[in-house]
Amino acid sequence: MTRPSQIFRLCISLCLLLAGGKVWAQDSVKVKSKWIPTGLRIGYEIISPIKSNTSTHFNGWEAIAETEIHRYLAVAEIGSWARNWQADNGSTYENDGRYWRVGADVNFLTKDKDKNVFSLGFRYARSTFNETSTLITQSEIWGDFISTRSNNNVSVGWAELTTGLRVKVWKVFWLGCTARFKFSNSITQNRDLLTTDIPGYGSTNKETTWGFGYYALFRIPLKKSK
Amino acid sequence: MIRVKKASYLLFLLLAVACLDEPDCFNLRNDAVTFVFRKLYDGKLDTVTLVRTDVTGKSVNLFEEDTVVLSTVSVLVDYTAEQSLVKLKTFERSTSIDIGYRVQAQFISETCDPRFVLSELKVLGSDADSVNVPNSTPSAGGNINVYRCPRTNYIRIAFREVEADGDLRRDTLTITKSIADFEAVKLFADSGALSFVRLPLNPNSNTTTYTFTLPNNSSKTITFAYTRTTKVILPACGVQTVFDDLSILSSTFDRAELFPNDARTRLKRDSIYDPPIANFQVVH
């Protein structure tokens, strides 16, 4: 037997549920519209090809894709990097690898009518590479030493704090640059050849390092701005 | 747009800072292995007179003097191999320690030599009384402890002169040559004024005779008598001969006797201690 008081309580509960559902539905619609990507920028790092053509020590490229979502940018970058050095004493080092980065930026120019970007952000990056070195040294006590050592399929991750600019130059063409503070590389120096350079990261001789990229980008609008 | 310009300047400043990030060409090797001389009895630091250090047949002294008195010594090991035979020659004995280690190498830059990182230090073999490796990374404190068993046969003689009132006071004696009646290891230099000498006793006889040549070519002879028993002082050292009831059997010095005990000490002057106490005093 259902009592009237129980029916009343059930009705109240249903009303609250429906009212809540309506509020949630309204919020979700509102939120959803805010979080729809408004533009996609695809670009290419412009210094790497120049360096590749002018230097015998470097060969590499880097591409970037970033999506504008509200005041945030979802960023993905991939690249390739090969180094080739010869020391004065005849020692050589070469590496070759691929890397990727994913992360997000916060745009601080939210009211700019051209949608220019000044951002701070974070990346997680990972690199996989091979390296070979011929190490030569002459010791007054122990004599000459020469040894060739290699590491294959070394995988290293690291984190980056970034700051960057994206400036609209003409219609869909944009230029940009990103400065990176790279830290917390996960390299375990437990191999007979200690790693000198990590593609995408740089030198391992310090705990942290800096990097810079200059980009030519094309912006594809995904939603008309109001 | 002004804010964008300011941010651009900031980025180019960061770029300039990054250009300063060049590798350093020093501290490229941690190839100095530090040996610490210790006494097995209590683990405390021992003092040795180091004459020479050899590594894999090559002299690698890190000190300039011919001999030095020390408790720790660092030697440069062969970073082009993963093993070095270290010989530490002291006045007392010559110790060989065969050490193994891992050598990792790294290309540093176009202007630097390669870097060598030694680690995982271990003792492969040794004729020391005992050794251990408290720290397996070279150039980071003491790496290898070299222990010695207690020395049971070294006596100490103090040189004295008689004052006007008949009391004895400290004196020095210059000895140009010393000869024992057995194959002994001397523990003092043959030059310079000495206030005391440490002399080993013959473990195969109940007497030991020393003849000292003085600068005026005169010589002094002294014969010690003692009893010998065998005893295990430390299991790691096995059975050792212990010398007691020390006395002077004969002497050509003006006076030679047991060193007098003062009222505060309970040392037995006719027994041997390590480190040694003054057992005898000699007047010349």
Short mmCIF file of C-alpha atoms in Angstrom, two decimals:
data_model
loop_
_atom_site.label_atom_id
_atom_site.label_comp_id
_atom_site.label_asym_id
_atom_site.label_seq_id
_atom_site.Cartn_x
_atom_site.Cartn_y
_atom_site.Cartn_z
CA MET A 1 0.00 0.00 0.00
CA THR A 2 1.40 3.32 -1.04
CA ARG A 3 0.81 6.13 1.37
CA PRO A 4 -0.02 9.71 0.20
CA SER A 5 3.08 11.04 1.96
CA GLN A 6 5.25 8.63 -0.01
CA ILE A 7 3.64 9.72 -3.31
CA PHE A 8 4.24 13.33 -2.37
CA ARG A 9 7.90 12.64 -1.64
CA LEU A 10 8.25 10.77 -4.94
CA CYS A 11 6.75 13.70 -6.83
CA ILE A 12 9.05 16.16 -5.15
CA SER A 13 12.05 13.94 -5.99
CA LEU A 14 11.03 13.66 -9.66
CA CYS A 15 10.54 17.43 -9.89
CA LEU A 16 13.97 18.05 -8.42
CA LEU A 17 15.51 15.49 -10.75
CA LEU A 18 13.89 17.02 -13.83
CA ALA A 19 14.77 20.52 -12.71
CA GLY A 20 18.34 19.43 -12.09
CA GLY A 21 18.48 17.68 -15.43
CA LYS A 22 17.28 20.81 -17.14
CA VAL A 23 19.88 22.93 -15.39
CA TRP A 24 22.58 20.41 -16.32
CA ALA A 25 21.36 20.30 -19.91
CA GLN A 26 21.44 24.08 -20.14
CA ASP A 27 24.96 24.17 -18.64
CA SER A 28 26.23 21.46 -20.91
CA VAL A 29 24.94 23.24 -24.01
CA LYS A 30 26.55 26.45 -22.81
CA VAL A 31 29.83 24.72 -21.98
CA LYS A 32 29.80 22.72 -25.16
CA SER A 33 29.61 25.81 -27.34
CA LYS A 34 32.55 27.33 -25.49
CA TRP A 35 34.71 24.25 -25.96
CA ILE A 36 34.21 23.70 -29.66
CA PRO A 37 37.55 24.19 -31.48
CA THR A 38 37.54 27.46 -33.40
CA GLY A 39 40.67 27.00 -35.48
CA LEU A 40 43.44 24.62 -36.40
CA ARG A 41 46.98 25.84 -37.10
CA ILE A 42 49.40 23.59 -38.92
CA GLY A 43 52.99 24.68 -39.25
CA TYR A 44 56.58 23.89 -39.90
CA GLU A 45 59.64 24.90 -37.95
CA ILE A 46 61.67 27.13 -40.27
CA ILE A 47 65.12 27.13 -38.66
CA SER A 48 65.70 23.37 -38.84
CA PRO A 49 65.68 23.16 -42.68
CA ILE A 50 68.00 26.17 -42.86
CA LYS A 51 70.36 24.57 -40.35
CA SER A 52 70.16 21.27 -42.22
CA ASN A 53 71.27 22.95 -45.44
CA THR A 54 73.97 25.15 -43.97
CA SER A 55 75.50 22.91 -41.31
CA THR A 56 77.20 19.57 -41.76
CA HIS A 57 76.48 18.76 -38.11
CA PHE A 58 72.68 18.83 -38.12
CA ASN A 59 69.83 17.44 -40.13
CA GLY A 60 66.27 17.74 -38.97
CA TRP A 61 62.73 19.00 -39.29
CA GLU A 62 59.78 19.68 -37.02
CA ALA A 63 56.04 20.05 -37.67
CA ILE A 64 53.36 21.41 -35.38
CA ALA A 65 49.58 21.24 -35.15
CA GLU A 66 47.58 23.22 -32.63
CA THR A 67 43.88 23.63 -32.08
CA GLU A 68 42.25 26.68 -30.48
CA ILE A 69 39.74 25.66 -27.84
CA HIS A 70 38.32 28.63 -25.93
CA ARG A 71 41.44 30.37 -24.57
CA TYR A 72 43.51 27.16 -24.72
CA LEU A 73 45.59 25.51 -27.40
CA ALA A 74 45.96 21.76 -27.68
CA VAL A 75 49.37 21.22 -29.24
CA ALA A 76 51.07 18.26 -30.90
CA GLU A 77 54.57 18.39 -32.41
CA ILE A 78 56.66 15.79 -34.20
CA GLY A 79 60.20 16.05 -35.46
CA SER A 80 63.40 14.41 -36.53
CA TRP A 81 66.92 15.32 -35.47
CA ALA A 82 70.33 13.93 -36.42
CA ARG A 83 73.65 15.23 -35.12
CA ASN A 84 77.15 14.57 -36.44
CA TRP A 85 80.20 15.92 -34.65
CA GLN A 86 83.94 15.40 -34.97
CA ALA A 87 86.24 16.51 -32.16
CA ASP A 88 89.70 18.01 -32.60
CA ASN A 89 91.30 14.78 -31.38
CA GLY A 90 89.45 12.64 -33.95
CA SER A 91 86.60 11.43 -31.74
CA THR A 92 83.22 11.34 -33.48
CA TYR A 93 79.60 11.28 -32.36
CA GLU A 94 76.43 10.84 -34.36
CA ASN A 95 72.82 10.30 -33.44
CA ASP A 96 69.56 10.03 -35.33
CA GLY A 97 66.07 9.94 -33.92
CA ARG A 98 62.44 10.99 -33.91
CA TYR A 99 60.54 12.83 -31.23
CA TRP A 100 57.06 14.02 -30.39
CA ARG A 101 55.52 16.40 -27.92
CA VAL A 102 51.96 16.87 -26.73
CA GLY A 103 50.61 19.49 -24.39
CA ALA A 104 48.48 22.56 -23.93
CA ASP A 105 48.99 26.32 -23.93
CA VAL A 106 46.99 29.08 -22.27
CA ASN A 107 46.47 32.15 -24.46
CA PHE A 108 46.67 35.43 -22.59
CA LEU A 109 45.50 37.60 -25.52
CA THR A 110 41.85 36.61 -25.30
CA LYS A 111 40.49 39.93 -26.55
CA ASP A 112 42.75 40.33 -29.57
CA LYS A 113 40.57 40.72 -32.65
CA ASP A 114 43.10 38.91 -34.90
CA LYS A 115 43.30 36.05 -32.41
CA ASN A 116 47.06 36.59 -31.96
CA VAL A 117 48.50 34.41 -29.25
CA PHE A 118 50.84 34.96 -26.37
CA SER A 119 50.88 31.72 -24.45
CA LEU A 120 52.34 29.79 -21.59
CA GLY A 121 52.12 26.03 -21.68
CA PHE A 122 53.33 22.60 -20.79
CA ARG A 123 54.51 19.67 -22.90
CA TYR A 124 55.32 16.04 -22.37
CA ALA A 125 57.88 14.89 -24.93
CA ARG A 126 59.43 11.61 -25.93
CA SER A 127 62.34 10.76 -28.21
CA THR A 128 63.60 7.49 -29.66
CA PHE A 129 67.04 7.44 -31.21
CA ASN A 130 70.25 5.59 -32.07
CA GLU A 131 73.73 6.92 -31.35
CA THR A 132 77.30 5.89 -32.15
CA SER A 133 80.56 7.35 -30.99
CA THR A 134 84.21 6.65 -31.67
CA LEU A 135 86.11 7.82 -28.64
CA ILE A 136 89.81 8.60 -28.90
CA THR A 137 92.16 9.81 -26.20
CA GLN A 138 95.90 9.95 -25.72
CA SER A 139 97.09 9.44 -22.16
CA GLU A 140 100.67 10.09 -21.06
CA ILE A 141 100.40 7.23 -18.60
CA TRP A 142 98.14 4.68 -20.27
CA GLY A 143 98.87 5.32 -23.95
CA ASP A 144 96.39 5.64 -26.81
CA PHE A 145 92.76 4.62 -26.41
CA ILE A 146 90.23 4.14 -29.18
CA SER A 147 86.81 2.58 -28.81
CA THR A 148 83.61 2.63 -30.87
CA ARG A 149 80.39 2.28 -28.90
CA SER A 150 76.70 2.41 -29.87
CA ASN A 151 73.28 2.62 -28.28
CA ASN A 152 70.21 1.55 -30.24
CA ASN A 153 66.53 2.35 -29.69
CA VAL A 154 67.14 4.57 -26.70
CA SER A 155 63.84 6.03 -25.49
CA VAL A 156 63.79 9.14 -23.31
CA GLY A 157 60.94 11.28 -22.02
CA TRP A 158 61.04 14.79 -20.62
CA ALA A 159 58.83 17.74 -19.74
CA GLU A 160 58.78 21.30 -21.04
CA LEU A 161 57.45 24.62 -19.90
CA THR A 162 56.82 26.76 -22.95
CA THR A 163 56.04 30.30 -23.86
CA GLY A 164 55.15 31.34 -27.36
CA LEU A 165 53.80 33.89 -29.78
CA ARG A 166 51.55 33.41 -32.80
CA VAL A 167 51.00 36.45 -35.00
CA LYS A 168 48.63 36.67 -37.96
CA VAL A 169 50.65 37.95 -40.93
CA TRP A 170 48.25 37.71 -43.88
CA LYS A 171 44.89 35.98 -44.15
CA VAL A 172 45.57 32.38 -43.13
CA PHE A 173 49.34 32.76 -42.93
CA TRP A 174 50.83 33.10 -39.45
CA LEU A 175 54.31 33.28 -37.93
CA GLY A 176 55.20 32.12 -34.47
CA CYS A 177 57.91 31.17 -32.08
CA THR A 178 58.13 29.02 -29.00
CA ALA A 179 60.73 29.05 -26.23
CA ARG A 180 61.04 25.86 -24.24
CA PHE A 181 62.49 25.15 -20.82
CA LYS A 182 63.22 21.43 -20.90
CA PHE A 183 63.64 19.45 -17.72
CA SER A 184 63.25 16.08 -15.98
CA ASN A 185 64.69 14.01 -18.79
CA SER A 186 64.34 10.34 -17.94
CA ILE A 187 67.61 9.15 -19.43
CA THR A 188 69.27 6.41 -17.43
CA GLN A 189 72.99 6.71 -18.08
CA ASN A 190 73.67 3.03 -17.50
CA ARG A 191 75.13 2.17 -20.89
CA ASP A 192 78.81 1.92 -21.81
CA LEU A 193 78.33 4.90 -24.13
CA LEU A 194 76.86 7.81 -22.20
CA THR A 195 74.37 9.82 -24.22
CA THR A 196 75.59 13.23 -25.37
CA ASP A 197 72.56 14.56 -27.22
CA ILE A 198 68.87 13.62 -27.20
CA PRO A 199 66.96 14.46 -30.40
CA GLY A 200 64.34 17.05 -29.55
CA TYR A 201 65.87 17.70 -26.15
CA GLY A 202 69.51 18.58 -26.71
CA SER A 203 72.63 18.23 -24.62
CA THR A 204 72.63 15.98 -21.57
CA ASN A 205 75.52 17.78 -19.88
CA LYS A 206 73.14 19.75 -17.65
CA GLU A 207 69.97 18.90 -15.78
CA THR A 208 67.89 21.37 -17.79
CA THR A 209 68.17 22.98 -21.19
CA TRP A 210 66.52 25.59 -23.40
CA GLY A 211 65.13 25.31 -26.89
CA PHE A 212 63.60 27.67 -29.44
CA GLY A 213 61.46 27.13 -32.49
CA TYR A 214 60.32 29.57 -35.17
CA TYR A 215 57.24 28.50 -37.09
CA ALA A 216 55.43 29.29 -40.31
CA LEU A 217 51.79 28.30 -39.83
CA PHE A 218 48.49 28.14 -41.71
CA ARG A 219 45.28 28.63 -39.76
CA ILE A 220 42.19 26.77 -40.82
CA PRO A 221 39.09 28.29 -39.20
CA LEU A 222 36.80 25.61 -37.83
CA LYS A 223 34.05 27.89 -36.56
CA LYS A 224 33.13 31.43 -37.46
CA SER A 225 33.90 33.80 -34.66
CA LYS A 226 31.12 35.99 -33.31
CA MET B 1 50.00 44.57 -29.81
CA ILE B 2 52.34 46.29 -27.35
CA ARG B 3 52.09 43.25 -25.08
CA VAL B 4 52.99 41.02 -28.03
CA LYS B 5 56.07 43.14 -28.72
CA LYS B 6 57.19 42.95 -25.11
CA ALA B 7 56.79 39.20 -25.14
CA SER B 8 58.90 39.05 -28.33
CA TYR B 9 61.73 40.89 -26.62
CA LEU B 10 61.53 38.44 -23.72
CA LEU B 11 61.80 35.48 -26.05
CA PHE B 12 64.86 36.86 -27.83
CA LEU B 13 66.51 37.51 -24.45
CA LEU B 14 65.96 33.86 -23.56
CA LEU B 15 67.53 32.91 -26.90
CA ALA B 16 70.67 34.90 -26.03
CA VAL B 17 70.93 33.16 -22.65
CA ALA B 18 70.65 29.75 -24.31
CA CYS B 19 73.72 30.48 -26.45
CA LEU B 20 75.85 30.44 -23.28
CA ASP B 21 75.10 26.77 -22.70
CA GLU B 22 78.44 25.28 -23.78
CA PRO B 23 79.85 22.09 -22.22
CA ASP B 24 82.89 22.31 -19.93
CA CYS B 25 86.18 20.58 -20.75
CA PHE B 26 87.20 19.81 -17.19
CA ASN B 27 86.35 17.11 -14.68
CA LEU B 28 86.33 14.66 -17.55
CA ARG B 29 87.53 11.68 -15.51
CA ASN B 30 86.89 10.31 -12.04
CA ASP B 31 89.89 7.98 -12.22
CA ALA B 32 91.39 8.69 -8.78
CA VAL B 33 90.75 5.78 -6.42
CA THR B 34 91.34 6.55 -2.74
CA PHE B 35 92.80 3.89 -0.45
CA VAL B 36 92.36 4.29 3.29
CA PHE B 37 94.78 2.54 5.65
CA ARG B 38 93.06 1.16 8.73
CA LYS B 39 93.79 -1.11 11.66
CA LEU B 40 91.82 -4.31 11.67
CA TYR B 41 91.68 -4.37 15.45
CA ASP B 42 89.48 -1.28 15.86
CA GLY B 43 88.88 -0.07 12.30
CA LYS B 44 90.53 3.26 13.09
CA LEU B 45 92.84 5.09 10.68
CA ASP B 46 96.40 3.79 10.50
CA THR B 47 99.43 5.90 9.64
CA VAL B 48 101.89 4.52 7.11
CA THR B 49 105.05 5.79 5.46
CA LEU B 50 104.35 5.43 1.79
CA VAL B 51 107.37 4.90 -0.42
CA ARG B 52 105.84 4.27 -3.81
CA THR B 53 102.58 3.58 -5.62
CA ASP B 54 102.44 1.63 -8.88
CA VAL B 55 99.40 0.98 -11.03
CA THR B 56 99.70 -1.79 -13.60
CA GLY B 57 103.47 -1.36 -13.51
CA LYS B 58 103.41 2.42 -13.86
CA SER B 59 104.30 4.86 -11.13
CA VAL B 60 101.42 7.22 -10.52
CA ASN B 61 102.40 9.12 -7.40
CA LEU B 62 100.10 12.02 -6.64
CA PHE B 63 102.62 13.45 -4.19
CA GLU B 64 105.99 15.04 -4.85
CA GLU B 65 108.09 13.80 -1.95
CA ASP B 66 109.96 10.49 -2.03
CA THR B 67 108.11 9.27 1.03
CA VAL B 68 105.08 10.62 2.82
CA VAL B 69 103.40 9.75 6.08
CA LEU B 70 99.69 9.44 5.54
CA SER B 71 96.49 7.54 6.23
CA THR B 72 94.85 7.86 2.81
CA VAL B 73 96.31 7.88 -0.67
CA SER B 74 94.67 8.47 -4.04
CA VAL B 75 96.05 6.80 -7.14
CA LEU B 76 95.08 7.28 -10.76
CA VAL B 77 93.86 4.00 -12.22
CA ASP B 78 93.83 2.96 -15.85
CA TYR B 79 90.59 4.34 -17.32
CA THR B 80 91.36 2.76 -20.68
CA ALA B 81 90.90 -0.70 -19.15
CA GLU B 82 88.45 -2.14 -16.64
CA GLN B 83 91.09 -3.48 -14.25
CA SER B 84 94.21 -2.12 -12.55
CA LEU B 85 96.80 -3.76 -10.31
CA VAL B 86 97.66 -1.26 -7.57
CA LYS B 87 100.83 -1.74 -5.52
CA LEU B 88 101.23 0.31 -2.38
CA LYS B 89 104.76 0.10 -1.01
CA THR B 90 105.19 1.32 2.54
CA PHE B 91 108.12 0.98 4.93
CA GLU B 92 106.37 -1.95 6.57
CA ARG B 93 105.27 -3.96 3.55
CA SER B 94 104.26 -3.95 -0.08
CA THR B 95 100.56 -4.55 -0.73
CA SER B 96 99.05 -5.52 -4.08
CA ILE B 97 95.38 -4.91 -4.75
CA ASP B 98 93.80 -5.98 -8.03
CA ILE B 99 90.77 -3.75 -8.63
CA GLY B 100 88.03 -3.96 -11.23
CA TYR B 101 85.56 -1.27 -12.27
CA ARG B 102 83.17 -0.23 -14.97
CA VAL B 103 84.23 2.46 -17.43
CA GLN B 104 81.54 4.44 -19.26
CA ALA B 105 82.61 6.91 -21.92
CA GLN B 106 80.96 9.98 -23.39
CA PHE B 107 81.62 12.32 -26.30
CA ILE B 108 81.55 15.82 -24.84
CA SER B 109 82.16 18.32 -27.64
CA GLU B 110 84.30 19.13 -30.63
CA THR B 111 86.90 20.81 -28.43
CA CYS B 112 86.97 18.43 -25.45
CA ASP B 113 88.48 15.00 -24.91
CA PRO B 114 86.01 12.22 -24.16
CA ARG B 115 84.72 11.87 -20.63
CA PHE B 116 85.30 8.65 -18.69
CA VAL B 117 83.11 7.70 -15.77
CA LEU B 118 84.34 4.96 -13.46
CA SER B 119 81.93 3.11 -11.18
CA GLU B 120 81.15 -0.28 -9.65
CA LEU B 121 84.59 -0.49 -8.06
CA LYS B 122 85.44 -3.91 -6.62
CA VAL B 123 88.50 -5.76 -5.33
CA LEU B 124 89.34 -8.76 -7.50
CA GLY B 125 92.26 -9.92 -5.39
CA SER B 126 94.65 -8.68 -2.72
CA ASP B 127 97.49 -9.78 -0.47
CA ALA B 128 96.53 -7.23 2.20
CA ASP B 129 95.40 -8.58 5.56
CA SER B 130 91.87 -7.48 4.71
CA VAL B 131 90.21 -5.06 2.28
CA ASN B 132 86.70 -3.81 1.65
CA VAL B 133 85.01 -1.30 -0.64
CA PRO B 134 82.87 1.17 1.32
CA ASN B 135 82.37 3.44 -1.68
CA SER B 136 82.35 2.00 -5.19
CA THR B 137 82.43 5.33 -7.03
CA PRO B 138 85.95 6.74 -7.48
CA SER B 139 86.64 10.36 -6.54
CA ALA B 140 83.95 10.34 -3.88
CA GLY B 141 85.68 9.93 -0.52
CA GLY B 142 87.54 6.84 0.60
CA ASN B 143 86.96 3.97 -1.81
CA ILE B 144 88.95 1.00 -0.54
CA ASN B 145 89.83 0.29 3.08
CA VAL B 146 93.16 -1.54 3.47
CA TYR B 147 93.28 -3.18 6.87
CA ARG B 148 96.32 -4.55 8.64
CA CYS B 149 96.52 -7.10 11.43
CA PRO B 150 97.97 -6.03 14.79
CA ARG B 151 101.76 -5.85 14.76
CA THR B 152 102.95 -7.97 17.63
CA ASN B 153 106.73 -7.70 17.27
CA TYR B 154 107.53 -3.98 17.15
CA ILE B 155 109.19 -2.43 20.16
CA ARG B 156 109.87 1.25 20.65
CA ILE B 157 113.05 2.72 22.09
CA ALA B 158 113.23 6.31 23.36
CA PHE B 159 116.57 8.15 23.42
CA ARG B 160 117.45 10.03 26.59
CA GLU B 161 120.30 12.04 28.06
CA VAL B 162 121.22 12.55 31.69
CA GLU B 163 120.75 16.04 33.11
CA ALA B 164 123.05 17.60 35.72
CA ASP B 165 120.66 16.65 38.49
CA GLY B 166 120.70 13.03 37.36
CA ASP B 167 117.22 13.08 35.79
CA LEU B 168 116.71 11.83 32.26
CA ARG B 169 115.30 14.06 29.59
CA ARG B 170 114.37 13.60 25.97
CA ASP B 171 117.26 13.47 23.50
CA THR B 172 117.86 12.64 19.85
CA LEU B 173 120.26 10.27 18.16
CA THR B 174 121.44 10.24 14.57
CA ILE B 175 121.83 6.73 13.17
CA THR B 176 123.55 6.31 9.82
CA LYS B 177 123.09 2.55 9.56
CA SER B 178 121.28 -0.20 11.43
CA ILE B 179 121.80 -3.94 11.16
CA ALA B 180 119.69 -6.67 12.75
CA ASP B 181 120.70 -10.26 13.29
CA PHE B 182 117.75 -11.38 11.15
CA GLU B 183 116.03 -10.13 8.01
CA ALA B 184 114.22 -7.18 9.54
CA VAL B 185 112.21 -4.32 8.19
CA LYS B 186 113.41 -1.03 9.59
CA LEU B 187 110.88 1.66 10.39
CA PHE B 188 113.03 4.77 10.43
CA ALA B 189 115.19 6.76 8.05
CA ASP B 190 118.99 6.41 8.15
CA SER B 191 119.46 10.12 8.51
CA GLY B 192 118.29 12.86 10.78
CA ALA B 193 118.04 13.09 14.51
CA LEU B 194 115.60 10.59 15.98
CA SER B 195 113.99 10.83 19.39
CA PHE B 196 112.80 7.24 19.18
CA VAL B 197 112.99 4.20 16.90
CA ARG B 198 110.62 1.30 16.26
CA LEU B 199 112.33 -2.02 15.82
CA PRO B 200 110.95 -5.44 14.90
CA LEU B 201 111.90 -8.46 16.98
CA ASN B 202 112.93 -11.75 15.42
CA PRO B 203 109.83 -13.97 15.60
CA ASN B 204 111.97 -17.10 15.20
CA SER B 205 114.27 -16.54 18.17
CA ASN B 206 114.07 -15.51 21.81
CA THR B 207 116.70 -12.79 21.30
CA THR B 208 117.27 -10.03 18.75
CA THR B 209 120.44 -7.98 18.37
CA TYR B 210 120.71 -4.58 16.66
CA THR B 211 123.92 -2.78 15.74
CA PHE B 212 123.65 0.97 15.06
CA THR B 213 126.35 2.96 13.30
CA LEU B 214 126.59 6.56 14.48
CA PRO B 215 127.90 9.57 12.49
CA ASN B 216 131.39 9.33 14.04
CA ASN B 217 131.58 5.73 12.70
CA SER B 218 131.32 4.32 16.20
CA SER B 219 128.75 1.59 16.70
CA LYS B 220 126.39 0.62 19.49
CA THR B 221 124.92 -2.83 19.99
CA ILE B 222 121.86 -3.82 21.95
CA THR B 223 120.35 -7.29 22.45
CA PHE B 224 116.75 -7.83 23.52
CA ALA B 225 115.39 -10.96 25.15
CA TYR B 226 111.73 -12.03 25.32
CA THR B 227 109.34 -14.93 25.48
CA ARG B 228 107.12 -15.99 22.58
CA THR B 229 103.67 -17.50 22.62
CA THR B 230 101.11 -17.98 19.86
CA LYS B 231 97.61 -16.57 20.05
CA VAL B 232 94.60 -15.78 17.85
CA ILE B 233 94.01 -12.07 18.42
CA LEU B 234 91.61 -11.63 15.50
CA PRO B 235 90.16 -14.55 13.55
CA ALA B 236 90.93 -12.81 10.25
CA CYS B 237 94.61 -12.67 11.19
CA GLY B 238 95.00 -16.29 12.22
CA VAL B 239 97.60 -17.42 14.73
CA GLN B 240 100.11 -14.68 15.63
CA THR B 241 103.23 -14.75 17.75
CA VAL B 242 102.94 -12.59 20.87
CA PHE B 243 106.07 -11.23 22.58
CA ASP B 244 106.18 -10.71 26.35
CA ASP B 245 108.66 -10.35 29.21
CA LEU B 246 110.83 -7.99 27.20
CA SER B 247 114.24 -7.24 28.67
CA ILE B 248 117.67 -6.04 27.62
CA LEU B 249 120.15 -8.89 27.56
CA SER B 250 123.19 -6.72 26.78
CA SER B 251 123.98 -3.22 25.53
CA THR B 252 126.98 -1.05 24.66
CA PHE B 253 124.98 2.14 25.25
CA ASP B 254 125.79 4.08 28.42
CA ARG B 255 122.54 2.98 29.91
CA ALA B 256 119.58 0.92 28.63
CA GLU B 257 116.54 -0.09 30.64
CA LEU B 258 112.77 -0.59 30.57
CA PHE B 259 110.90 2.67 30.14
CA PRO B 260 109.61 3.68 33.60
CA ASN B 261 105.84 3.68 34.11
CA ASP B 262 104.33 6.72 35.66
CA ALA B 263 101.73 6.30 38.35
CA ARG B 264 98.82 7.14 36.04
CA THR B 265 99.34 4.40 33.47
CA ARG B 266 98.84 0.69 33.83
CA LEU B 267 100.78 -0.18 30.70
CA LYS B 268 103.10 -3.14 30.80
CA ARG B 269 106.35 -1.82 29.38
CA ASP B 270 107.68 -5.34 28.90
CA SER B 271 104.83 -6.14 26.48
CA ILE B 272 104.16 -5.00 22.95
CA TYR B 273 101.22 -2.76 22.04
CA ASP B 274 99.88 -1.61 18.69
CA PRO B 275 100.29 1.33 18.25
CA PRO B 276 103.57 0.85 20.12
CA ILE B 277 104.35 2.40 23.46
CA ALA B 278 107.90 3.21 24.60
CA ASN B 279 109.28 -0.07 25.92
CA PHE B 280 112.88 0.94 26.58
CA GLN B 281 114.91 4.08 27.14
CA VAL B 282 118.52 4.35 26.05
CA VAL B 283 121.11 6.89 27.18
CA HIS B 284 124.12 7.58 25.03
#
